[in-house]
XYZ file of C-alpha atoms in Angstrom:
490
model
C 93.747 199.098 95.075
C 92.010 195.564 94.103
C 90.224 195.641 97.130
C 88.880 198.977 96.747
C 87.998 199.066 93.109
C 86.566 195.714 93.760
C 83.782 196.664 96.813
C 83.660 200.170 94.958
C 82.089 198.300 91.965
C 79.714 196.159 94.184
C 78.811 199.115 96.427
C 77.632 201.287 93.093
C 75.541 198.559 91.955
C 73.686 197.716 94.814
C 73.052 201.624 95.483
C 71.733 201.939 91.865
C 69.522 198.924 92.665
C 68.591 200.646 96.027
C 67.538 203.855 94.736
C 65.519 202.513 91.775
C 63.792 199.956 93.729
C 59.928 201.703 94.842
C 60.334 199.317 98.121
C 63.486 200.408 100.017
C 63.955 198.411 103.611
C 66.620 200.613 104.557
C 68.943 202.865 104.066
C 71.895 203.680 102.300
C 73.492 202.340 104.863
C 72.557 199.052 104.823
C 73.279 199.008 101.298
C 76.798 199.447 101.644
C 76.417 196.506 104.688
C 74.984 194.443 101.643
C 77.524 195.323 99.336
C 80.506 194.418 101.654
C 78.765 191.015 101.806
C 78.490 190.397 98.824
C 81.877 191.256 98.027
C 82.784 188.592 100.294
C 80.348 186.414 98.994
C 82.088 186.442 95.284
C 85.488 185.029 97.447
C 83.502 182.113 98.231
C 82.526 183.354 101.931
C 79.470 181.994 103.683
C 77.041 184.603 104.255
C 74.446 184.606 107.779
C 70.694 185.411 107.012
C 69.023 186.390 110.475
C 65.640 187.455 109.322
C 64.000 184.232 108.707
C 60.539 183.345 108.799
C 61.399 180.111 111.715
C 64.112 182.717 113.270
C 66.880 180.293 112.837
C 69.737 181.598 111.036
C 69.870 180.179 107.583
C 73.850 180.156 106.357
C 73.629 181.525 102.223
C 76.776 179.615 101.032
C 76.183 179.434 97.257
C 78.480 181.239 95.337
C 77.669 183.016 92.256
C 80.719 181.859 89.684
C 80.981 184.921 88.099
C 81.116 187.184 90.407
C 84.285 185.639 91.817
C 86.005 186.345 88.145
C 85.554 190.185 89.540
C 88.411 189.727 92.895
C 90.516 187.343 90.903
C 90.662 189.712 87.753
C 91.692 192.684 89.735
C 93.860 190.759 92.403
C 95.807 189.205 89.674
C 96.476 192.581 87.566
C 97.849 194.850 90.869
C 100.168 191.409 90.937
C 100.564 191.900 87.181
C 101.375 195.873 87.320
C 103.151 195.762 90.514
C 105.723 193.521 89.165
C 106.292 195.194 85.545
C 106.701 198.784 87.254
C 110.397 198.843 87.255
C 112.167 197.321 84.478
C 115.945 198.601 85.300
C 116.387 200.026 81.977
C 116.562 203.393 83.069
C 117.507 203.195 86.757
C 114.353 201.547 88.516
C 114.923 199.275 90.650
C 113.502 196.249 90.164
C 111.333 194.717 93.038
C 111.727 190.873 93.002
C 108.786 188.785 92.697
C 108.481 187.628 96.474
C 108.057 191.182 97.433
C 105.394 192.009 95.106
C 103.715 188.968 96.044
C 103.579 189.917 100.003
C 102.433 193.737 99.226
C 99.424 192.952 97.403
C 98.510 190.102 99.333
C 99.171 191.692 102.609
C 97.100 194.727 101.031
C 94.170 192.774 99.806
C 94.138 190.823 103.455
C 94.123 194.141 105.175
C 91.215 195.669 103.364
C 89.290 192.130 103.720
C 89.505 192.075 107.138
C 88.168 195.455 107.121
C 85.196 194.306 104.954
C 84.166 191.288 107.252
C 84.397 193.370 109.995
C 82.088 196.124 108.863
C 79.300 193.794 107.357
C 78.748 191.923 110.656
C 76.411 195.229 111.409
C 74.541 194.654 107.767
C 71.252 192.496 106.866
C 73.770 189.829 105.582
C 77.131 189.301 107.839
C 79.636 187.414 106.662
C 80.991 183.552 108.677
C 84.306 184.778 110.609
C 85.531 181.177 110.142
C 84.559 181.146 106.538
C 86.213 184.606 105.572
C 88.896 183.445 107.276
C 90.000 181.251 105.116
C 88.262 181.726 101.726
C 89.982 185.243 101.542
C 93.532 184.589 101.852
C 92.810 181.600 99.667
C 91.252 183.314 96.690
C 94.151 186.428 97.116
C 97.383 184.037 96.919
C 96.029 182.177 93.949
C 95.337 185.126 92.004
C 98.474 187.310 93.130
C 100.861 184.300 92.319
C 99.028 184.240 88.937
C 100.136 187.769 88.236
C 102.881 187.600 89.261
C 103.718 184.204 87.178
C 102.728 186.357 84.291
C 104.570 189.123 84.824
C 107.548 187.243 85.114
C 107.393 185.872 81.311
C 105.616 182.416 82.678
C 108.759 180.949 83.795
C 108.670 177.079 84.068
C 112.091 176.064 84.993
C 112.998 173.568 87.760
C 110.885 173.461 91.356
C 113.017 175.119 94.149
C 115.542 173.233 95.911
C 113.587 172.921 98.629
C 110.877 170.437 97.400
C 112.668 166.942 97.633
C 114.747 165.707 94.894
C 112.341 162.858 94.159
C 109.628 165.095 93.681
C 111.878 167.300 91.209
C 112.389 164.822 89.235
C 108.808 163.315 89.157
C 107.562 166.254 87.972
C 110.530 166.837 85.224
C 109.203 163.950 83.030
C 107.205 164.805 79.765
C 103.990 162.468 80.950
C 102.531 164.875 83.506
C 102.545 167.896 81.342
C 100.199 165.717 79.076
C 98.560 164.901 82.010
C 97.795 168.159 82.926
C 96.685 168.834 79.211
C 94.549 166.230 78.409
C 92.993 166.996 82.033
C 91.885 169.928 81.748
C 90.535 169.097 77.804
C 88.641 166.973 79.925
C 86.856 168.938 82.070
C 86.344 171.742 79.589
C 84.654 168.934 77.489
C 82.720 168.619 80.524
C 81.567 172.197 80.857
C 81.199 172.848 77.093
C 78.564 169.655 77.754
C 76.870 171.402 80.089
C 76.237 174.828 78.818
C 74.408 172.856 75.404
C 72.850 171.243 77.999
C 71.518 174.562 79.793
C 70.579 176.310 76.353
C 69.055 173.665 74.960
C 66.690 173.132 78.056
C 65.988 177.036 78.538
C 65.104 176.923 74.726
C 62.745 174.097 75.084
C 61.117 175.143 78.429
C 61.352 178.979 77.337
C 57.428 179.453 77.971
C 57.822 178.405 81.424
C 61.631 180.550 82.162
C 59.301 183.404 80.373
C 56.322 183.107 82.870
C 58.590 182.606 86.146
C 60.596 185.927 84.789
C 58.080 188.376 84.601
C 55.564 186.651 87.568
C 58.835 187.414 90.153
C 58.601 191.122 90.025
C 56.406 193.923 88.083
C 59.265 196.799 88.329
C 62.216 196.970 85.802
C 64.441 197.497 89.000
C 64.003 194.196 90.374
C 63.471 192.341 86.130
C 67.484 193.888 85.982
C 68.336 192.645 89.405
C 66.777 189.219 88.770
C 68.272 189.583 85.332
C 71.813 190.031 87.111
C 71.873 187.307 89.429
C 70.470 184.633 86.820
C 73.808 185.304 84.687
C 75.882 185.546 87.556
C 74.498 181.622 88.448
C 75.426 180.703 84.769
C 78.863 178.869 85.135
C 77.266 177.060 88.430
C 74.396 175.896 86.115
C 77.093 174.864 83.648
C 78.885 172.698 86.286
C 75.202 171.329 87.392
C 74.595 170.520 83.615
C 77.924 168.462 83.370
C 77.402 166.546 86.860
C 74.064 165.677 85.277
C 75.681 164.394 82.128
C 78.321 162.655 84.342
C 75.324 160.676 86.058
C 75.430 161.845 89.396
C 72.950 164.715 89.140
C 72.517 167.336 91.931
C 70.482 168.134 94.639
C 67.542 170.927 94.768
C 67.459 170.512 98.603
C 67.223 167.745 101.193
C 64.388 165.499 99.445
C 65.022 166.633 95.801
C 67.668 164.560 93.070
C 67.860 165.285 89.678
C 69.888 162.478 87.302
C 69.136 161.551 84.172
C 67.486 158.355 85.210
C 64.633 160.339 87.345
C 63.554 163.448 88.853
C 62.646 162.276 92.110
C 61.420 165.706 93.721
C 59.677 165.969 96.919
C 56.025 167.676 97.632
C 56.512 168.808 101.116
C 59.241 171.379 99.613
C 58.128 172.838 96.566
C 61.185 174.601 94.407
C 61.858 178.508 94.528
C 59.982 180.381 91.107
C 63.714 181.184 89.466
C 64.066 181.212 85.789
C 66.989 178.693 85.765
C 65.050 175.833 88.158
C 62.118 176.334 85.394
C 64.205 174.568 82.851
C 64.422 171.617 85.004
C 62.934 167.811 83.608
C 60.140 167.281 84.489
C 59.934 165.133 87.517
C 59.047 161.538 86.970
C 61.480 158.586 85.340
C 64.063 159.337 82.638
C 63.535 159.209 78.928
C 65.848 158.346 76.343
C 66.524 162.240 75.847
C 67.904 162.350 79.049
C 69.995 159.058 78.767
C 71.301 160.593 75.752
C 73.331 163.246 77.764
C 75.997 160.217 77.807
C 77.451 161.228 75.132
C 79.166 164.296 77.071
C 81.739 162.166 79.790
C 82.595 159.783 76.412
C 83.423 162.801 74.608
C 85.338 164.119 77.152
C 86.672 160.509 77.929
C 87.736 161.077 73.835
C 89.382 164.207 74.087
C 91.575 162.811 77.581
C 92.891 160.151 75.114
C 93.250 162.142 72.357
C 95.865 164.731 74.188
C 98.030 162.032 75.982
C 99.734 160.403 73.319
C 102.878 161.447 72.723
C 104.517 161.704 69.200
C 107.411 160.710 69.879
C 108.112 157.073 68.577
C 110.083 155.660 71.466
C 107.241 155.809 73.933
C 105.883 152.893 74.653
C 102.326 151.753 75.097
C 102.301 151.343 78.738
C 103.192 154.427 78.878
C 100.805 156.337 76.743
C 98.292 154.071 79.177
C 99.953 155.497 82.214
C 99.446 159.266 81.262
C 96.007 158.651 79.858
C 94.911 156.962 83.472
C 96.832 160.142 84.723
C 94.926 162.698 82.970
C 91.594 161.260 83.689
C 92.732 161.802 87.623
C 93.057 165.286 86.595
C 90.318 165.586 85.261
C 88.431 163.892 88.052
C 90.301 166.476 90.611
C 89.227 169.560 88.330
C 85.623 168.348 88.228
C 85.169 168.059 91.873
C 87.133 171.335 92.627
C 84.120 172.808 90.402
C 81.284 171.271 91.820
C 82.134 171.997 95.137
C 82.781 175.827 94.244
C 79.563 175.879 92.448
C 77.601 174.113 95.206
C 76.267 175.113 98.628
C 73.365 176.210 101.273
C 70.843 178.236 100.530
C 69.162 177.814 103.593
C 68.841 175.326 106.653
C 66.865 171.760 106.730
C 65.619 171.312 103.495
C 67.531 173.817 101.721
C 70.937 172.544 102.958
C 71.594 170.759 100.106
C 72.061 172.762 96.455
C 74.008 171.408 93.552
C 76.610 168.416 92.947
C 78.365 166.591 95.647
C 81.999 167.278 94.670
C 83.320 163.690 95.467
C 80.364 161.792 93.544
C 80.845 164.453 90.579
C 84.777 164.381 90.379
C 84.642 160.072 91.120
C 81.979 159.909 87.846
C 84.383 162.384 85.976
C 87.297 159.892 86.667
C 85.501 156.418 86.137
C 84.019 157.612 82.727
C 87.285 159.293 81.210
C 89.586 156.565 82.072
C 87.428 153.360 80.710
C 87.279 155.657 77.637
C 90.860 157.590 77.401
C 93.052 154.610 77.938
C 91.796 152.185 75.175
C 91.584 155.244 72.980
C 95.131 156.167 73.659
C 96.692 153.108 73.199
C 95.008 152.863 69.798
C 95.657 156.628 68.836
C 99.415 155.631 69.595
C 99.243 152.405 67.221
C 98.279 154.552 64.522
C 100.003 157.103 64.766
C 103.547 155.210 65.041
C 102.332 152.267 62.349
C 104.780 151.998 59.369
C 103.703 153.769 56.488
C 102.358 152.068 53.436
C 104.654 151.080 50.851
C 107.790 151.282 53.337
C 109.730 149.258 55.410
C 111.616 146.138 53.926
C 110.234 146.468 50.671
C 111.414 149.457 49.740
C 115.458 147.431 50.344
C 113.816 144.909 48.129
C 116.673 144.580 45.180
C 115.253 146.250 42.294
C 112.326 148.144 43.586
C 113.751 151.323 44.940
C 115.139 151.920 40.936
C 111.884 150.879 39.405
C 110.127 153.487 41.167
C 113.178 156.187 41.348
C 112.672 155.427 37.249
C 109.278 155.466 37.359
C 109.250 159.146 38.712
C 112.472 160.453 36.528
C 109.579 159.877 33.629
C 106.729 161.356 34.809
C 109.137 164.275 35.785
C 109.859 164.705 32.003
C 113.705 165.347 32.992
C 116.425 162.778 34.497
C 116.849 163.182 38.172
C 120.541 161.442 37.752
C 122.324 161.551 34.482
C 122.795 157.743 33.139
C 125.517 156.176 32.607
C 126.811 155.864 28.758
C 127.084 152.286 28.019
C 130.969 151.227 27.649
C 131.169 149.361 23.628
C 132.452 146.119 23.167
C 136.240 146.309 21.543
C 135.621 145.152 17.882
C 136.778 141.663 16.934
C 140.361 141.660 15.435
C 140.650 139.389 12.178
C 143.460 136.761 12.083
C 146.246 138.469 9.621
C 147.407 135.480 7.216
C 151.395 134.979 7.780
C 153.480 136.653 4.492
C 155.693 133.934 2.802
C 159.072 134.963 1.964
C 159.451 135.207 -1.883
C 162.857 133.505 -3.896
C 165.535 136.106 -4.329
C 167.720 136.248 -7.704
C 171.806 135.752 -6.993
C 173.256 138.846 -5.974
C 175.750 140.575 -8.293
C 179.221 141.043 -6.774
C 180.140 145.075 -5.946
C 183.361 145.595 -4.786
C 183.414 146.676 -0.991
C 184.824 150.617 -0.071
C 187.711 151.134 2.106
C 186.583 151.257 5.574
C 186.251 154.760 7.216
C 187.887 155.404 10.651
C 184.429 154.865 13.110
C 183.294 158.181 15.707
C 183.428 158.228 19.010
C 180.811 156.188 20.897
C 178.273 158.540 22.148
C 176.390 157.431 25.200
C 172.635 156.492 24.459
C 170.010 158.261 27.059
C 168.217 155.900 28.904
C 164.405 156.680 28.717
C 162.586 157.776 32.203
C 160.299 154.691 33.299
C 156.901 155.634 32.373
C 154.285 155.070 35.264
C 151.808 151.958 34.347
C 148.438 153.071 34.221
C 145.938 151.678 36.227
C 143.692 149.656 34.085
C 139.830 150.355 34.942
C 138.073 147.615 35.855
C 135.405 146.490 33.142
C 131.608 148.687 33.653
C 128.680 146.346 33.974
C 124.949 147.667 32.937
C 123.173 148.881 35.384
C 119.564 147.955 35.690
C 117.404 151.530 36.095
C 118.474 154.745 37.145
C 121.235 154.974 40.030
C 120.370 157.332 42.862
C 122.943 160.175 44.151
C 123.070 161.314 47.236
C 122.573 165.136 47.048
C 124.112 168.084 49.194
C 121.948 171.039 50.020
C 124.530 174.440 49.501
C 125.515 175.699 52.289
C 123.335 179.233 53.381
């Protein structure tokens, strides 16, 4: 179904194209030849030009980035679709994610095959050896994408069949910030290069005007020339950041452009496109075009930025470690692009169009890691330095009270009821001793007769009272005394 809606997309456009064009070279058939090629064109598929003015065949290997978002796209929803169909909750069965996988790839390979085979009789065939492997390659990707998504984006353990060493490798926290800061990188590096493409279109918009309208006189051929110059968009964007990165690209055999020169050639004068009229002009560079530096440090910024960790225990070799590592990745992403976005666009002197993908992705590396690393490290210092006003001299007798007072007044209300001071027992005054006073000479009485004495009755012996525990004596307390505090339960 991806297959089909894909080529049925292509094939409507280029028959729209053929009909309104006034200058038809053939039929509808050979549209439909040129639409399967195409088709296999977006997958990255070198493409076999026979009707050349030397009669050797010139290979067309430049692939137009955004056509291949049209394949992925639909490859990776059938994935998507095919793997949410049955959800068991009322009786489907559910079709594991292997067996999606291998329908829609087998599909998509079926109906490619198919393709190759019937634009070898078109203006344009397609490279057997090429489609044989840029196919398959661009179907997996996006299937297991779909898939991956359809499946919640599971990222639990590798399978038990990758070694145990690698397993564990990957486990650790410092290659998932790898991979981030990596690809902040590179899209530092592409966000670079589309200012870089506006900003020259805008300033050399007389010229991209005059090249535009001097190409063709019909509207048929303005749209289809209007078409192909945004498909080419992301591959200018991955030019404009290999120019940033220092490298440059290549306009053909004899042709460079970096930001230290434009050194063109005059035996091979450049195709009238509106994107190669935004171009430098050729000569030595300027200090506008040394100022395009700016883009691999920021992107060097942004690598260092995203590896550090937050997590206090890490150390600083090791925020270095994952800061080298994620300017590798961003290297590896950088060259990946520029050799997608690169190829032939003819033979001899048109061999050569765009970045070289291991000069591009070596320049991405060199530049991110001389900036990322010291940047990380530093990030790290700051971000685990003690905060002001803490550390040992907040233990510092006296000071945590002076400011825990300090705030109970501003507040306007104690945080922790004081203390009421314990008064002094008052001083007892000596009591003078009481002298005894003369008694007078007692008159005689005569004594009673004695009366017979009771019975002895037995005297209760009191229960021993418990001593109480005398409380130790309360000294003043300097400041306000902090609680600790229990949050209620929920």
């Amino acid at each position: 179904m991806a297959a089909g809606l894909g080529l049925g997309f292509l094939a409507v456009l280029v028959i729209v194209l053929w009909i309104s064009s006034p200058y038809p070279d053939s039929g509808p058939g050979g549209a439909l030849h040129l639409a399967a090629g195409l088709w296999l064109l977006a997958h990255g598929t070198d493409l076999v030009r026979y009707e050349t003015l030397s009669g050797v065949p010139a290979p067309v290997g430049m692939t137009p980035l955004l056509l291949v978002a049209l394949p992925v796209l639909l490859m990776r929803r059938a994935a998507r679709l095919g793997s949410a169909s049955g959800d068991g909750s009322d009786g489907d069965e559910v079709l594991p994610a292997s067996v999606v996988f291998s329908a829609v790839t087998c599909g998509y390979l079926t109906v490619g095959s198919l393709a190759t085979v019937y634009a070898a009789g078109g203006p344009m065939p397609a490279d057997p050896l090429s489609a044989a492997w840029h196919v398959p390659l661009v179907a997996v990707l996006a299937a297991a994408g779909g898939v991956w998504v359809a499946k919640g984006r599971p990222l639990g353990p590798l399978p038990e069949w990758v070694p145990k060493g690698v397993r564990r490798a990957v486990a650790r926290p410092r290659y998932a910030l790898a991979l981030r800061s990596g690809a902040a990188g590179a899209l530092v590096l592409l966000g670079g290069g589309v200012l870089l493409v506006g900003a020259s279109l805008a300033w050399h918009g007389a010229e991209v005007q005059g090249t535009f309208l001097a190409l063709t006189g019909v509207w048929s051929g303005r749209f289809a020339v209007l078409l192909l110059a945004l498909a080419l968009i992301p591959n200018a964007m991955v030019w404009g950041a290999a120019y940033a990165l220092g490298p440059g690209f290549a306009l053909g055999a004899g042709a460079t452009v970096t930001p230290l020169g434009f050194e063109g050639s005059a035996a091979m004068p450049l195709p009238r496109f509106p994107l190669l009229s935004a171009l430098p002009p050729q000569g030595p560079g300027s200090p506008v075009t040394w100022a395009v530096g700016v883009i691999p440090v920021a992107a060097g910024l942004a690598v260092g930025w995203f590896a550090v960790r937050r997590a206090r225990e890490v150390s600083y070799g090791e925020t270095a470690l994952t800061a080298g590592l994620g300017s590798m990745v961003c290297g590896l992403l950088t060259a990946g692009l520029a050799g997608a976005a690169s190829g032939p666009l003819g033979s001899r002197e048109l061999a050569r169009f765009g970045p070289v993908w291991w000069q591009a992705g070596g320049a991405a590396a060199a530049w991110t890691l001389a900036v990322a690393v010291p940047l990380g490290v530093a990030v790290h210092a700051w971000r685990n330095r003690p905060a002001a006003g803490t550390g040992d001299e907040w233990h510092v007798p006296g000071t945590r009270e002076l400011r825990w007072e300090t705030l109970r007044r501003a507040a306007g209300v104690p945080l922790v009821p004081d203390r009421a001071p314990v008064a002094a027992p008052a001083p007892v005054s000596p009591v003078p001793p009481v002298r005894p006073q003369p008694q007078p000479n007692p008159v005689p009485v005569p004594e009673p007769d004695p009366e017979p004495e009771p019975d002895p009755v037995p005297t209760p012996i009191p229960d021993p009272v418990p001593a109480m525990p005398v409380a130790p004596p309360v000294l003043p307390v300097s400041g306000a005394r902090v609680l600790s505090r229990r949050r209620p339960p929920l």
